[in-house]
Coordinates of C-alpha atoms in Angstrom, one line a residue:
Chain A
M1 CA -8.8 -16.6 -57.7
A2 CA -10.6 -13.3 -58.2
S3 CA -13.4 -12.5 -55.7
K4 CA -15.8 -9.7 -55.3
V5 CA -15.8 -7.5 -52.2
I6 CA -17.7 -4.4 -51.3
H7 CA -16.1 -1.5 -49.6
A8 CA -18.5 0.6 -47.6
L9 CA -17.2 3.8 -46.1
Y10 CA -18.5 5.5 -42.9
I11 CA -17.7 8.8 -41.3
D12 CA -18.7 8.0 -37.7
D13 CA -17.8 5.2 -35.4
D14 CA -21.3 5.0 -33.9
I15 CA -22.8 4.5 -37.4
L16 CA -20.1 2.0 -38.1
M17 CA -21.0 0.0 -35.0
D18 CA -24.7 0.0 -35.9
A19 CA -23.8 -1.0 -39.4
V20 CA -21.6 -3.9 -38.2
K21 CA -24.4 -5.2 -36.0
K22 CA -27.0 -5.0 -38.9
V23 CA -24.7 -6.7 -41.4
R24 CA -24.1 -9.5 -38.9
T25 CA -27.8 -10.0 -38.2
E26 CA -28.3 -10.3 -42.0
H27 CA -25.6 -12.9 -42.1
Y28 CA -23.3 -11.2 -44.6
H29 CA -19.7 -12.0 -44.0
I30 CA -17.5 -9.0 -42.9
E31 CA -14.0 -9.6 -44.3
E32 CA -12.3 -6.7 -42.5
V33 CA -13.0 -3.3 -40.9
Y34 CA -10.4 -0.5 -41.2
T35 CA -10.6 2.3 -38.6
P36 CA -8.3 5.2 -37.9
F37 CA -8.4 4.5 -34.2
P38 CA -9.5 1.7 -31.8
V39 CA -13.3 1.6 -31.7
H40 CA -14.4 0.4 -28.3
G41 CA -16.5 -2.7 -28.6
L42 CA -16.0 -3.3 -32.3
D43 CA -14.4 -6.7 -31.8
K44 CA -17.3 -7.8 -29.8
A45 CA -19.8 -6.5 -32.4
M46 CA -17.9 -8.3 -35.1
G47 CA -17.8 -11.5 -33.0
L48 CA -14.0 -11.8 -33.0
P49 CA -12.6 -14.3 -30.5
H50 CA -10.6 -13.1 -27.5
T51 CA -6.9 -12.5 -27.9
R52 CA -4.6 -15.1 -26.3
L53 CA -1.7 -12.7 -26.1
A54 CA -1.9 -12.5 -22.3
I55 CA -1.6 -16.2 -22.0
T56 CA 1.5 -16.3 -24.1
A57 CA 3.0 -13.5 -22.0
F58 CA 2.5 -15.5 -18.8
L59 CA 4.2 -18.5 -20.3
Y60 CA 7.1 -16.3 -21.6
G61 CA 7.4 -14.9 -18.1
C62 CA 7.7 -18.4 -16.7
V63 CA 10.5 -19.1 -19.3
G64 CA 12.3 -15.9 -18.2
L65 CA 12.0 -16.9 -14.5
T66 CA 13.4 -20.4 -15.2
I67 CA 16.3 -19.0 -17.3
A68 CA 17.2 -16.6 -14.6
T69 CA 17.1 -19.3 -11.9
V70 CA 19.0 -21.9 -13.8
M71 CA 21.6 -19.4 -15.0
M72 CA 22.4 -18.0 -11.6
N73 CA 22.3 -21.3 -9.9
H74 CA 24.8 -22.6 -12.4
I75 CA 27.1 -19.5 -12.3
M76 CA 27.0 -18.5 -8.6
I77 CA 26.4 -21.8 -6.8
E78 CA 27.6 -24.8 -9.0
D79 CA 30.3 -23.6 -11.3
W80 CA 32.3 -21.4 -9.1
P81 CA 30.9 -20.8 -5.6
Q82 CA 33.1 -18.1 -4.4
N83 CA 32.8 -16.3 -1.1
I84 CA 31.9 -12.8 -2.2
G85 CA 31.5 -10.5 0.7
G86 CA 30.4 -13.3 3.0
K87 CA 27.3 -14.1 1.0
P88 CA 26.3 -17.8 1.5
S89 CA 26.9 -19.5 -1.8
F90 CA 26.2 -23.1 -0.5
S91 CA 22.8 -23.4 -2.0
Y92 CA 20.5 -21.3 -4.3
L93 CA 17.9 -20.8 -1.6
E94 CA 20.4 -19.4 0.9
N95 CA 21.6 -16.7 -1.4
M96 CA 18.2 -16.2 -3.1
P97 CA 17.4 -12.6 -2.0
S98 CA 20.3 -11.3 -3.9
F99 CA 19.1 -13.0 -7.1
V100 CA 15.5 -11.8 -6.9
P101 CA 16.1 -8.5 -8.7
I102 CA 17.5 -10.4 -11.6
M103 CA 14.8 -13.0 -11.5
F104 CA 12.2 -10.3 -11.6
E105 CA 13.8 -8.3 -14.4
L106 CA 14.3 -11.3 -16.6
T107 CA 10.7 -12.4 -16.1
V108 CA 9.5 -9.0 -17.1
F109 CA 12.0 -8.9 -20.0
F110 CA 11.0 -12.2 -21.5
A111 CA 7.3 -11.6 -21.0
A112 CA 7.3 -8.2 -22.6
H113 CA 9.6 -8.7 -25.5
L114 CA 8.5 -12.1 -26.6
M115 CA 4.9 -11.0 -26.3
V116 CA 5.6 -8.0 -28.5
I117 CA 7.4 -10.2 -31.1
T118 CA 4.5 -12.6 -31.0
F119 CA 2.1 -9.7 -31.7
Y120 CA 4.2 -8.6 -34.7
M121 CA 4.3 -12.1 -36.0
R122 CA 0.6 -12.9 -35.5
S123 CA -0.4 -9.5 -37.0
K124 CA 2.2 -9.8 -39.8
L125 CA 4.0 -6.5 -39.0
W126 CA 7.6 -5.9 -39.9
P127 CA 9.8 -3.2 -41.5
F128 CA 9.4 -2.8 -45.3
K129 CA 6.1 -4.6 -45.2
K130 CA 3.8 -3.4 -47.9
A131 CA 0.9 -1.5 -46.3
E132 CA -2.5 -3.2 -46.8
N133 CA -4.5 -0.1 -46.8
P134 CA -7.5 -0.2 -49.2
D135 CA -8.2 3.6 -48.9
V136 CA -5.8 6.2 -47.5
R137 CA -8.6 8.1 -45.9
T138 CA -9.1 5.3 -43.3
T139 CA -5.9 6.4 -41.5
D140 CA -7.4 9.8 -41.0
D141 CA -11.1 10.1 -40.5
Y142 CA -13.0 7.4 -42.5
F143 CA -14.1 3.9 -41.4
L144 CA -14.2 1.2 -44.0
M145 CA -16.1 -2.1 -43.9
E146 CA -15.1 -4.8 -46.3
V147 CA -18.0 -7.1 -47.0
D148 CA -17.7 -10.3 -49.0
A149 CA -20.0 -10.1 -52.0
G150 CA -19.6 -13.8 -52.7
S151 CA -22.7 -15.3 -54.2
H152 CA -25.0 -12.6 -52.9
D153 CA -27.0 -10.3 -55.1
V154 CA -24.6 -7.3 -55.4
D155 CA -27.2 -4.6 -56.1
H156 CA -29.3 -5.7 -53.1
L157 CA -26.2 -5.7 -50.9
I158 CA -25.2 -2.2 -52.0
S159 CA -28.6 -0.8 -51.3
F160 CA -28.6 -2.6 -47.9
L161 CA -25.3 -1.1 -47.0
G162 CA -26.5 2.3 -48.2
D163 CA -29.3 2.0 -45.7
T164 CA -26.9 1.4 -42.9
G165 CA -25.4 4.9 -43.3
A166 CA -22.5 4.3 -45.7
V167 CA -21.4 7.5 -47.4
E168 CA -19.6 5.7 -50.2
I169 CA -19.8 2.2 -51.6
K170 CA -17.5 0.5 -54.1
V171 CA -17.4 -2.9 -55.6
I172 CA -13.9 -4.2 -55.8
D173 CA -12.5 -7.2 -57.7
K174 CA -9.8 -8.7 -55.6
E175 CA -7.0 -10.5 -57.4
E176 CA -6.1 -12.7 -54.5
D177 CA -7.1 -13.2 -50.9
N178 CA -4.6 -11.4 -48.7
H179 CA -5.6 -13.3 -45.6
Chain B
M1 CA -32.4 0.2 2.9
Y2 CA -30.5 -2.7 4.5
T3 CA -32.1 -4.4 7.4
L4 CA -29.9 -6.3 9.9
S5 CA -31.1 -9.8 10.1
N6 CA -31.5 -11.4 13.6
R7 CA -29.3 -14.3 12.6
L8 CA -26.5 -12.0 11.8
R9 CA -26.9 -10.0 15.0
L10 CA -27.0 -13.2 17.0
F11 CA -24.0 -14.6 15.2
S12 CA -21.9 -11.5 15.9
I13 CA -23.0 -11.5 19.6
I14 CA -22.1 -15.2 19.9
L15 CA -18.7 -14.4 18.4
M16 CA -18.1 -11.7 20.9
V17 CA -19.2 -13.7 23.9
V18 CA -17.1 -16.8 22.8
G19 CA -14.2 -14.5 22.2
L20 CA -14.5 -12.8 25.5
V21 CA -14.8 -16.1 27.4
G22 CA -11.8 -17.4 25.6
L23 CA -9.8 -14.3 26.4
V24 CA -10.7 -14.6 30.1
V25 CA -9.5 -18.2 30.0
G26 CA -6.3 -17.0 28.3
F27 CA -5.7 -14.4 30.9
A28 CA -6.4 -16.9 33.7
Q29 CA -3.9 -19.4 32.3
R30 CA -1.0 -16.9 32.6
P31 CA 1.6 -18.1 35.0
G32 CA 1.8 -15.9 38.0
S33 CA 5.2 -16.7 39.2
I34 CA 8.6 -18.2 38.3
Q35 CA 7.5 -21.3 40.2
E36 CA 4.6 -21.9 38.0
V37 CA 6.7 -21.4 34.9
K38 CA 9.1 -24.0 36.2
E39 CA 6.3 -26.4 36.8
M40 CA 4.8 -25.8 33.3
M41 CA 8.2 -26.3 31.7
A42 CA 9.0 -29.4 33.8
A43 CA 5.7 -31.0 32.7
H44 CA 6.6 -30.1 29.2
D45 CA 10.1 -31.4 29.5
A46 CA 9.0 -34.7 31.1
H47 CA 6.9 -35.2 28.0
G48 CA 9.7 -34.2 25.7
G49 CA 12.2 -36.2 27.8
G50 CA 10.2 -39.3 27.3
H51 CA 10.4 -38.8 23.6
G52 CA 14.1 -38.2 23.9
E53 CA 14.8 -41.4 25.7
S54 CA 12.9 -43.6 23.3
H55 CA 14.9 -42.0 20.5
A56 CA 18.2 -42.1 22.3
E57 CA 18.2 -45.9 22.1
K58 CA 18.2 -45.7 18.4
S59 CA 20.5 -42.8 17.7
D60 CA 22.8 -40.2 19.3
H61 CA 20.4 -37.5 18.3
G62 CA 18.5 -37.6 21.6
K63 CA 21.6 -37.3 23.7
E64 CA 22.8 -34.3 21.7
T65 CA 19.6 -32.3 22.4
H66 CA 19.8 -33.3 26.0
G67 CA 23.3 -31.9 26.2
E68 CA 22.3 -28.7 24.6
K69 CA 19.5 -28.2 27.0
A70 CA 21.7 -28.6 30.0
H71 CA 24.2 -26.2 28.5
E72 CA 21.5 -23.7 27.9
E73 CA 20.3 -23.8 31.5
D74 CA 23.9 -23.2 32.7
A75 CA 24.4 -20.3 30.4
H76 CA 21.3 -18.5 31.5
G77 CA 22.2 -18.9 35.1
G78 CA 19.3 -20.2 37.0
D79 CA 16.2 -18.1 37.4
A80 CA 17.0 -15.4 34.8
H81 CA 15.8 -17.7 32.0
Y82 CA 12.6 -18.6 33.8
E83 CA 11.9 -14.9 34.5
H84 CA 12.3 -14.2 30.8
V85 CA 9.8 -16.9 29.9
L86 CA 7.4 -15.7 32.6
H87 CA 7.3 -12.3 31.1
Q88 CA 6.7 -13.7 27.7
L89 CA 3.9 -15.9 28.9
Q90 CA 2.3 -13.1 30.8
N91 CA 2.4 -10.9 27.7
K92 CA 0.8 -13.6 25.5
P93 CA -2.9 -12.8 26.0
W94 CA -2.2 -9.1 26.0
A95 CA -0.2 -9.4 22.7
S96 CA -2.9 -11.5 21.1
L97 CA -5.5 -8.9 22.2
Y98 CA -3.4 -6.2 20.7
V99 CA -2.8 -8.0 17.4
A100 CA -6.5 -8.6 16.8
A101 CA -7.5 -5.1 18.0
F102 CA -5.0 -3.5 15.6
F103 CA -5.8 -5.8 12.7
F104 CA -9.5 -5.0 12.7
F105 CA -8.8 -1.3 13.3
M106 CA -6.4 -1.2 10.4
I107 CA -9.1 -2.6 8.1
A108 CA -11.4 0.3 8.9
L109 CA -8.5 2.7 8.5
G110 CA -7.5 1.2 5.1
V111 CA -11.0 1.6 3.9
L112 CA -11.1 5.2 5.1
A113 CA -7.9 5.9 3.1
F114 CA -9.4 4.2 0.0
Y115 CA -12.6 6.1 0.4
A116 CA -10.7 9.4 0.5
I117 CA -8.7 8.5 -2.5
Q118 CA -11.9 7.8 -4.5
F119 CA -13.1 11.3 -3.7
A120 CA -9.8 13.0 -4.3
S121 CA -9.3 11.2 -7.7
Q122 CA -13.0 11.8 -8.6
S123 CA -13.4 8.1 -9.5
G124 CA -16.3 7.3 -11.8
W125 CA -16.5 3.6 -11.0
S126 CA -16.7 3.5 -7.2
P127 CA -19.6 5.8 -5.9
V128 CA -22.0 2.8 -5.9
L129 CA -19.7 1.3 -3.2
F130 CA -19.5 4.4 -1.1
R131 CA -22.1 3.3 1.4
V132 CA -20.4 0.0 1.9
M133 CA -17.1 1.8 2.6
E134 CA -18.8 4.2 4.9
A135 CA -20.3 1.3 6.9
I136 CA -16.9 -0.4 7.2
T137 CA -15.3 2.9 8.4
A138 CA -18.0 3.0 11.2
Y139 CA -15.7 0.5 13.0
L140 CA -13.1 3.2 13.2
V141 CA -14.7 4.8 16.3
P142 CA -15.3 1.8 18.6
G143 CA -12.3 0.0 17.2
G144 CA -10.2 3.1 17.7
I145 CA -11.4 3.6 21.3
V146 CA -10.6 0.0 22.2
L147 CA -7.2 0.3 20.6
F148 CA -6.6 3.6 22.4
V149 CA -7.4 2.0 25.8
I150 CA -5.0 -0.9 25.1
L151 CA -2.3 1.6 24.0
A152 CA -2.9 3.7 27.1
L153 CA -2.6 0.7 29.4
S154 CA 0.6 -0.4 27.6
G155 CA 2.1 3.1 27.4
F156 CA 1.7 3.5 31.2
H157 CA 3.1 0.0 31.8
I158 CA 0.0 -1.8 33.2
N159 CA 1.2 -4.6 31.0
H160 CA 4.6 -5.4 29.6
L161 CA 4.0 -5.0 25.9
F162 CA 6.3 -2.0 25.3
V163 CA 9.7 -2.5 26.9
W164 CA 10.4 1.3 26.6
A165 CA 7.4 1.9 29.0
D166 CA 9.2 0.0 31.8
P167 CA 11.3 2.5 33.8
K168 CA 13.5 -0.3 35.2
V169 CA 14.5 -1.3 31.6
V170 CA 15.1 2.2 30.5
E171 CA 17.4 2.8 33.5
H172 CA 19.9 0.3 32.2
D173 CA 19.5 1.0 28.5
A174 CA 21.3 3.9 26.9
L175 CA 19.5 3.4 23.6
L176 CA 16.1 3.7 25.2
Q177 CA 17.2 6.7 27.2
G178 CA 18.2 8.4 23.9
K179 CA 14.7 7.7 22.5
A180 CA 12.9 8.6 25.7
S181 CA 11.9 12.1 24.4
W182 CA 9.8 10.4 21.8
L183 CA 8.9 7.1 23.5
N184 CA 7.4 8.0 26.8
G185 CA 3.9 7.3 28.0
T186 CA 2.5 10.8 28.1
W187 CA 3.7 11.9 24.6
F188 CA 2.8 8.5 23.2
I189 CA -0.8 8.9 24.4
I190 CA -1.0 12.5 23.2
R191 CA 0.1 11.4 19.7
A192 CA -2.3 8.5 19.7
T193 CA -5.1 10.9 20.6
F194 CA -4.1 13.3 17.8
F195 CA -4.0 10.6 15.1
L196 CA -7.2 8.9 16.1
A197 CA -9.0 12.2 16.5
G198 CA -7.9 13.4 13.1
W199 CA -9.0 10.2 11.4
M200 CA -12.4 10.1 13.2
L201 CA -13.0 13.7 12.4
Y202 CA -12.5 13.1 8.7
R203 CA -14.7 10.1 8.9
H204 CA -17.5 12.0 10.7
F205 CA -17.6 14.9 8.2
A206 CA -17.2 12.7 5.1
V207 CA -20.2 10.6 6.1
K208 CA -22.1 13.7 7.1
Y209 CA -21.5 15.4 3.8
S210 CA -22.3 12.3 1.9
R211 CA -25.7 12.1 3.5
L212 CA -26.4 15.8 3.0
Q213 CA -25.4 15.5 -0.7
D214 CA -28.2 12.9 -1.0
E215 CA -30.8 15.5 -0.1
D216 CA -29.3 18.2 -2.2
S217 CA -30.7 17.8 -5.6
T218 CA -29.8 21.2 -7.0
G219 CA -26.0 21.5 -6.7
N220 CA -22.8 19.8 -5.6
K221 CA -22.0 21.9 -2.6
W222 CA -21.5 19.0 -0.2
Y223 CA -19.7 16.9 -2.8
K224 CA -17.2 19.7 -3.3
K225 CA -16.7 19.9 0.5
S226 CA -16.1 16.1 0.6
F227 CA -13.6 16.5 -2.2
K228 CA -11.7 19.2 -0.2
I229 CA -11.6 17.4 3.1
S230 CA -10.6 14.2 1.4
A231 CA -7.6 15.8 -0.2
A232 CA -6.6 17.4 3.1
F233 CA -7.2 14.1 4.9
L234 CA -4.9 12.2 2.6
V235 CA -2.1 14.6 3.4
F236 CA -2.8 14.3 7.1
F237 CA -3.2 10.5 6.8
I238 CA 0.1 9.8 5.2
Y239 CA 2.1 11.6 7.9
T240 CA 0.1 10.3 10.8
E241 CA -0.2 6.7 9.5
S242 CA 3.6 6.6 9.2
M243 CA 4.1 8.0 12.7
A244 CA 1.4 5.7 14.1
S245 CA 3.2 2.7 12.6
W246 CA 6.4 3.7 14.4
D247 CA 4.5 4.2 17.7
W248 CA 2.2 1.3 17.6
I249 CA 4.2 -1.4 15.9
M250 CA 7.9 -0.5 15.4
S251 CA 8.3 0.6 19.1
F252 CA 7.7 -3.0 20.1
D253 CA 11.4 -3.5 19.0
P254 CA 12.7 -0.1 20.2
H255 CA 16.3 -1.0 19.3
W256 CA 15.4 -1.5 15.7
F257 CA 14.4 0.9 13.0
S258 CA 13.5 0.8 9.4
T259 CA 12.7 3.8 7.1
L260 CA 10.1 2.2 4.9
F261 CA 8.2 0.7 7.8
G262 CA 5.3 3.2 7.5
W263 CA 4.7 2.4 3.9
Y264 CA 4.9 -1.3 4.6
V265 CA 2.2 -1.1 7.3
F266 CA 0.2 1.1 4.9
A267 CA 0.3 -1.5 2.2
S268 CA -0.9 -4.1 4.7
L269 CA -3.8 -2.1 5.9
F270 CA -4.7 -0.8 2.5
V271 CA -5.0 -4.3 0.9
S272 CA -6.9 -5.6 3.9
G273 CA -9.3 -2.8 3.6
I274 CA -9.9 -3.2 -0.1
T275 CA -10.4 -7.0 0.4
T276 CA -12.9 -6.3 3.1
I277 CA -14.8 -4.0 0.7
A278 CA -14.9 -6.7 -1.9
L279 CA -16.0 -9.4 0.5
L280 CA -18.8 -7.2 2.0
T281 CA -19.9 -6.1 -1.5
I282 CA -20.1 -9.7 -2.7
Y283 CA -22.0 -10.7 0.4
L284 CA -24.5 -7.8 0.1
K285 CA -25.0 -8.4 -3.6
S286 CA -25.6 -12.1 -3.0
K287 CA -28.4 -11.1 -0.6
G288 CA -29.9 -8.8 -3.3
Y289 CA -29.2 -5.4 -1.7
L290 CA -26.8 -4.0 -4.3
E291 CA -28.6 -4.5 -7.7
F292 CA -26.6 -1.6 -9.2
V293 CA -23.3 -3.3 -8.6
N294 CA -22.2 -5.4 -11.5
N295 CA -19.2 -7.7 -11.9
S296 CA -17.1 -4.9 -13.4
H297 CA -17.1 -3.3 -10.0
I298 CA -15.9 -6.6 -8.5
H299 CA -13.3 -6.9 -11.2
D300 CA -12.0 -3.5 -10.3
L301 CA -11.8 -4.3 -6.6
A302 CA -10.1 -7.6 -7.4
K303 CA -7.5 -5.7 -9.5
F304 CA -6.8 -3.5 -6.5
M305 CA -6.5 -6.6 -4.3
F306 CA -4.0 -8.1 -6.8
G307 CA -2.0 -4.9 -7.3
I308 CA -1.8 -3.9 -3.7
S309 CA -0.8 -7.4 -2.7
V310 CA 2.1 -7.2 -5.1
F311 CA 2.9 -3.7 -3.7
W312 CA 2.9 -5.1 -0.2
T313 CA 5.3 -7.8 -1.3
Y314 CA 7.6 -5.3 -3.0
L315 CA 7.8 -3.3 0.3
W316 CA 8.3 -6.5 2.3
F317 CA 11.0 -7.7 0.1
S318 CA 12.7 -4.3 -0.1
Q319 CA 12.8 -4.1 3.6
F320 CA 14.0 -7.7 4.1
M321 CA 16.5 -7.8 1.3
L322 CA 18.2 -4.5 2.2
I323 CA 18.7 -5.6 5.7
W324 CA 19.7 -9.2 4.8
Y325 CA 22.2 -8.0 2.2
S326 CA 24.0 -5.5 4.3
N327 CA 23.7 -7.8 7.4
I328 CA 24.4 -5.0 9.9
P329 CA 24.1 -6.7 13.4
E330 CA 21.9 -4.0 14.9
E331 CA 19.4 -4.2 12.1
V332 CA 19.5 -7.8 11.2
T333 CA 18.5 -9.2 14.6
Y334 CA 14.9 -8.3 13.7
F335 CA 14.8 -10.8 10.9
I336 CA 17.0 -13.4 12.6
T337 CA 14.5 -13.8 15.4
R338 CA 11.7 -14.0 12.9
I339 CA 13.3 -16.5 10.7
E340 CA 14.6 -18.7 13.6
D341 CA 11.6 -18.6 15.9
Y342 CA 8.7 -17.8 13.4
N343 CA 9.8 -19.6 10.3
L344 CA 6.5 -20.9 9.2
P345 CA 4.4 -17.8 9.9
F346 CA 7.1 -15.5 8.5
F347 CA 7.5 -17.3 5.1
G348 CA 3.9 -18.7 5.2
M349 CA 2.5 -15.2 5.0
L350 CA 4.5 -14.6 1.9
V351 CA 2.7 -17.5 0.2
M352 CA -0.7 -16.2 1.4
N353 CA -0.1 -12.6 0.7
F354 CA 1.8 -12.9 -2.6
I355 CA 2.0 -16.2 -4.4
F356 CA -1.6 -17.2 -3.8
P357 CA -3.3 -13.9 -4.9
L358 CA -0.7 -13.6 -7.7
L359 CA -1.7 -16.8 -9.3
V360 CA -5.5 -16.7 -8.4
L361 CA -6.2 -13.1 -9.4
M362 CA -4.0 -12.8 -12.4
N363 CA -6.6 -14.1 -14.9
S364 CA -9.0 -11.4 -16.0
D365 CA -12.0 -13.8 -16.0
F366 CA -11.3 -15.1 -12.5
K367 CA -11.5 -11.6 -11.1
R368 CA -15.2 -11.6 -12.1
V369 CA -16.0 -14.9 -10.5
N370 CA -17.3 -14.2 -7.0
W371 CA -16.1 -17.4 -5.3
F372 CA -12.6 -16.8 -6.6
V373 CA -12.5 -13.3 -5.2
V374 CA -13.9 -14.5 -1.9
M375 CA -11.4 -17.3 -1.6
A376 CA -8.5 -15.0 -2.5
G377 CA -9.9 -12.4 -0.1
I378 CA -10.1 -14.8 2.9
V379 CA -6.5 -16.0 2.3
I380 CA -5.3 -12.3 2.0
L381 CA -7.0 -11.3 5.2
C382 CA -5.6 -14.3 7.1
G383 CA -2.2 -13.6 5.6
H384 CA -2.3 -10.0 6.8
Y385 CA -3.4 -11.1 10.3
I386 CA -0.2 -13.2 10.3
D387 CA 1.7 -10.2 9.0
I388 CA 0.7 -8.2 12.0
F389 CA 1.3 -11.2 14.2
N390 CA 4.8 -11.4 12.9
M391 CA 5.4 -7.8 13.6
I392 CA 4.3 -7.8 17.2
M393 CA 4.7 -11.3 18.7
P394 CA 8.5 -11.7 18.4
A395 CA 9.1 -8.6 20.5
T396 CA 6.4 -9.4 23.1
V397 CA 6.3 -13.2 23.5
G398 CA 9.4 -14.3 21.6
K399 CA 9.8 -18.0 21.4
S400 CA 6.7 -18.7 23.5
W401 CA 4.4 -17.9 20.6
F402 CA 1.5 -20.2 19.8
I403 CA -1.8 -19.7 18.0
G404 CA -4.0 -21.0 20.8
I405 CA -7.0 -20.0 22.8
S406 CA -6.1 -16.4 23.5
E407 CA -5.1 -15.6 19.9
I408 CA -8.2 -17.2 18.3
S409 CA -10.5 -15.8 21.0
A410 CA -9.2 -12.3 20.5
V411 CA -9.8 -12.6 16.7
L412 CA -13.4 -13.9 17.4
L413 CA -14.1 -11.1 19.8
F414 CA -13.0 -8.3 17.4
L415 CA -14.6 -10.1 14.4
G416 CA -17.9 -10.1 16.2
L417 CA -17.6 -6.5 17.2
F418 CA -16.5 -5.6 13.6
L419 CA -19.5 -7.4 12.0
F420 CA -21.9 -6.0 14.5
V421 CA -20.8 -2.4 14.1
V422 CA -20.4 -2.6 10.3
F423 CA -23.8 -4.2 9.6
R424 CA -25.5 -1.9 12.0
A425 CA -24.0 1.1 10.3
L426 CA -25.3 -0.3 6.9
T427 CA -28.9 0.1 8.2
K428 CA -28.4 3.8 8.8
A429 CA -28.5 5.0 5.2
P430 CA -29.8 3.9 1.8
L431 CA -27.2 1.7 0.0
L432 CA -27.0 4.0 -3.0
A433 CA -25.4 7.4 -2.5
K434 CA -27.8 8.9 -5.0
G435 CA -26.7 12.6 -4.6
N436 CA -23.2 11.9 -5.8
P437 CA -22.5 13.5 -9.2
Y438 CA -20.7 10.4 -10.5
I439 CA -23.4 8.0 -9.4
E440 CA -24.9 7.5 -12.9
E441 CA -21.5 6.9 -14.4
S442 CA -20.8 4.4 -11.6
K443 CA -24.1 2.6 -12.1
H444 CA -23.2 2.0 -15.8
F445 CA -19.6 1.3 -15.1
H446 CA -18.5 -1.4 -17.5
Y447 CA -15.0 -2.7 -18.0

């Protein structure tokens, strides 16, 4: 389904922030904003929900800790409780201090790596992925706001965006929604 | 300006009086002779014996413990055992006084180190909290003097806190003779004077320059001086704090040594200090005195509480695990006495100082909720009191430890003194260090 969107380009992040706030107060729908670097507070201005990545990291860490504990309890205590240098292998607790470095490292390992992989999956990033860049200048020094034209009056929307400080405005016919 | 309410003044005075009375009772209850110890233990045994008999009918367990007890008495050979217990019980009020005196002093010292770091690192977030920190460090002077008096009394063997101070013990102990060039009363007191004087001197000038900077609207002359003395103080501090921890804590177990002990004590005092800043800030803000402090400041303090708690645990574990792993007899006795005789406080403090703050303060939103920070802060402070308790009590009172009248009274006494000194110091200057070049940034700090 073809849909109409408007690309408004800005050259300054302060102007962009103001524009985002104005567009939101006028109840136009911002599809996406492309910036060359993180703009502090942009997510808040756009009204994006908080990330839950930290919560997943905590849960992954718990998984890592469990795996480390179960693994070493099985290997060192249950499967073959050898006397290695006089360390007490009668129960997990008695020999726990020597397992702590591994428990710690596996917790961090699982939390970090699984969180990164979650991030890649949620933001759809992988090698050989086709870049979704609407305008190459946004990787360098331009800021691009993509506004859904929808059923709005396009000429009115263009003049409104021009007032917010956009230096260039284009109307784009999208073949399909890439979201 | 902050005004000290009468209620608060009365509260702190009541705490001091109650603490003092309790301590006097604690000192009065000390047994004076072996005879008294025997009577006390007999009364205790009669009670325990009654228990044993009723159990003995049901199982062999009661008989076994009876047998062990008889055996123990034989092994110790009559009065030697009672004399040992007598010394421990005589030490008890002294040791509880010392633990509380050191605990509150180390809070002030930790805040002083934190304050110096804020200057040396030119932090932009913290200048609105400087007056709170300055007020807490005001306890450094009276607290330091009290601590010094107790140290002097112990160093010259008025009480039996430090075994190395007892010439009769040193006479028969080759190890203590070898350490006598460092561990002797005179040199001990000279070092304590040097450490305390250096810290108090920095505190005096840092506060003075901070006040002068308030009046200096044209330049940053005093601020630059603060920066310089803070950097110098931090170098001085890290050496002297380490040595002070050998003298004032590690020398309770003069046969034992650990290389990261200074850092370990530092982590403990640092996290207690930061927690106290957070608690005092939240209290003052709730009373409407710190309108320029926002919840991002609280969030930052809570992050420090969280991070330094983990740092403390890292050092605790590193010390414990290295000694546990190699299990060298001369080192491991330190932990064996603690695990056998102080099991609950030793592992309980790990829950209070690590697991509790880890889970409570991990969430970013919780770090902005005042009652969460207060709850975590109180647990952290209690945990670090027990940490100091665990460092000092096993060497001074051994198995005869008990958190009773003298321990609680000593805490109340110093808590009252601490509150009185700190809140009185708060009234001495405006609560906003308005001359600081980073004050505007700090007022608008937002995370």
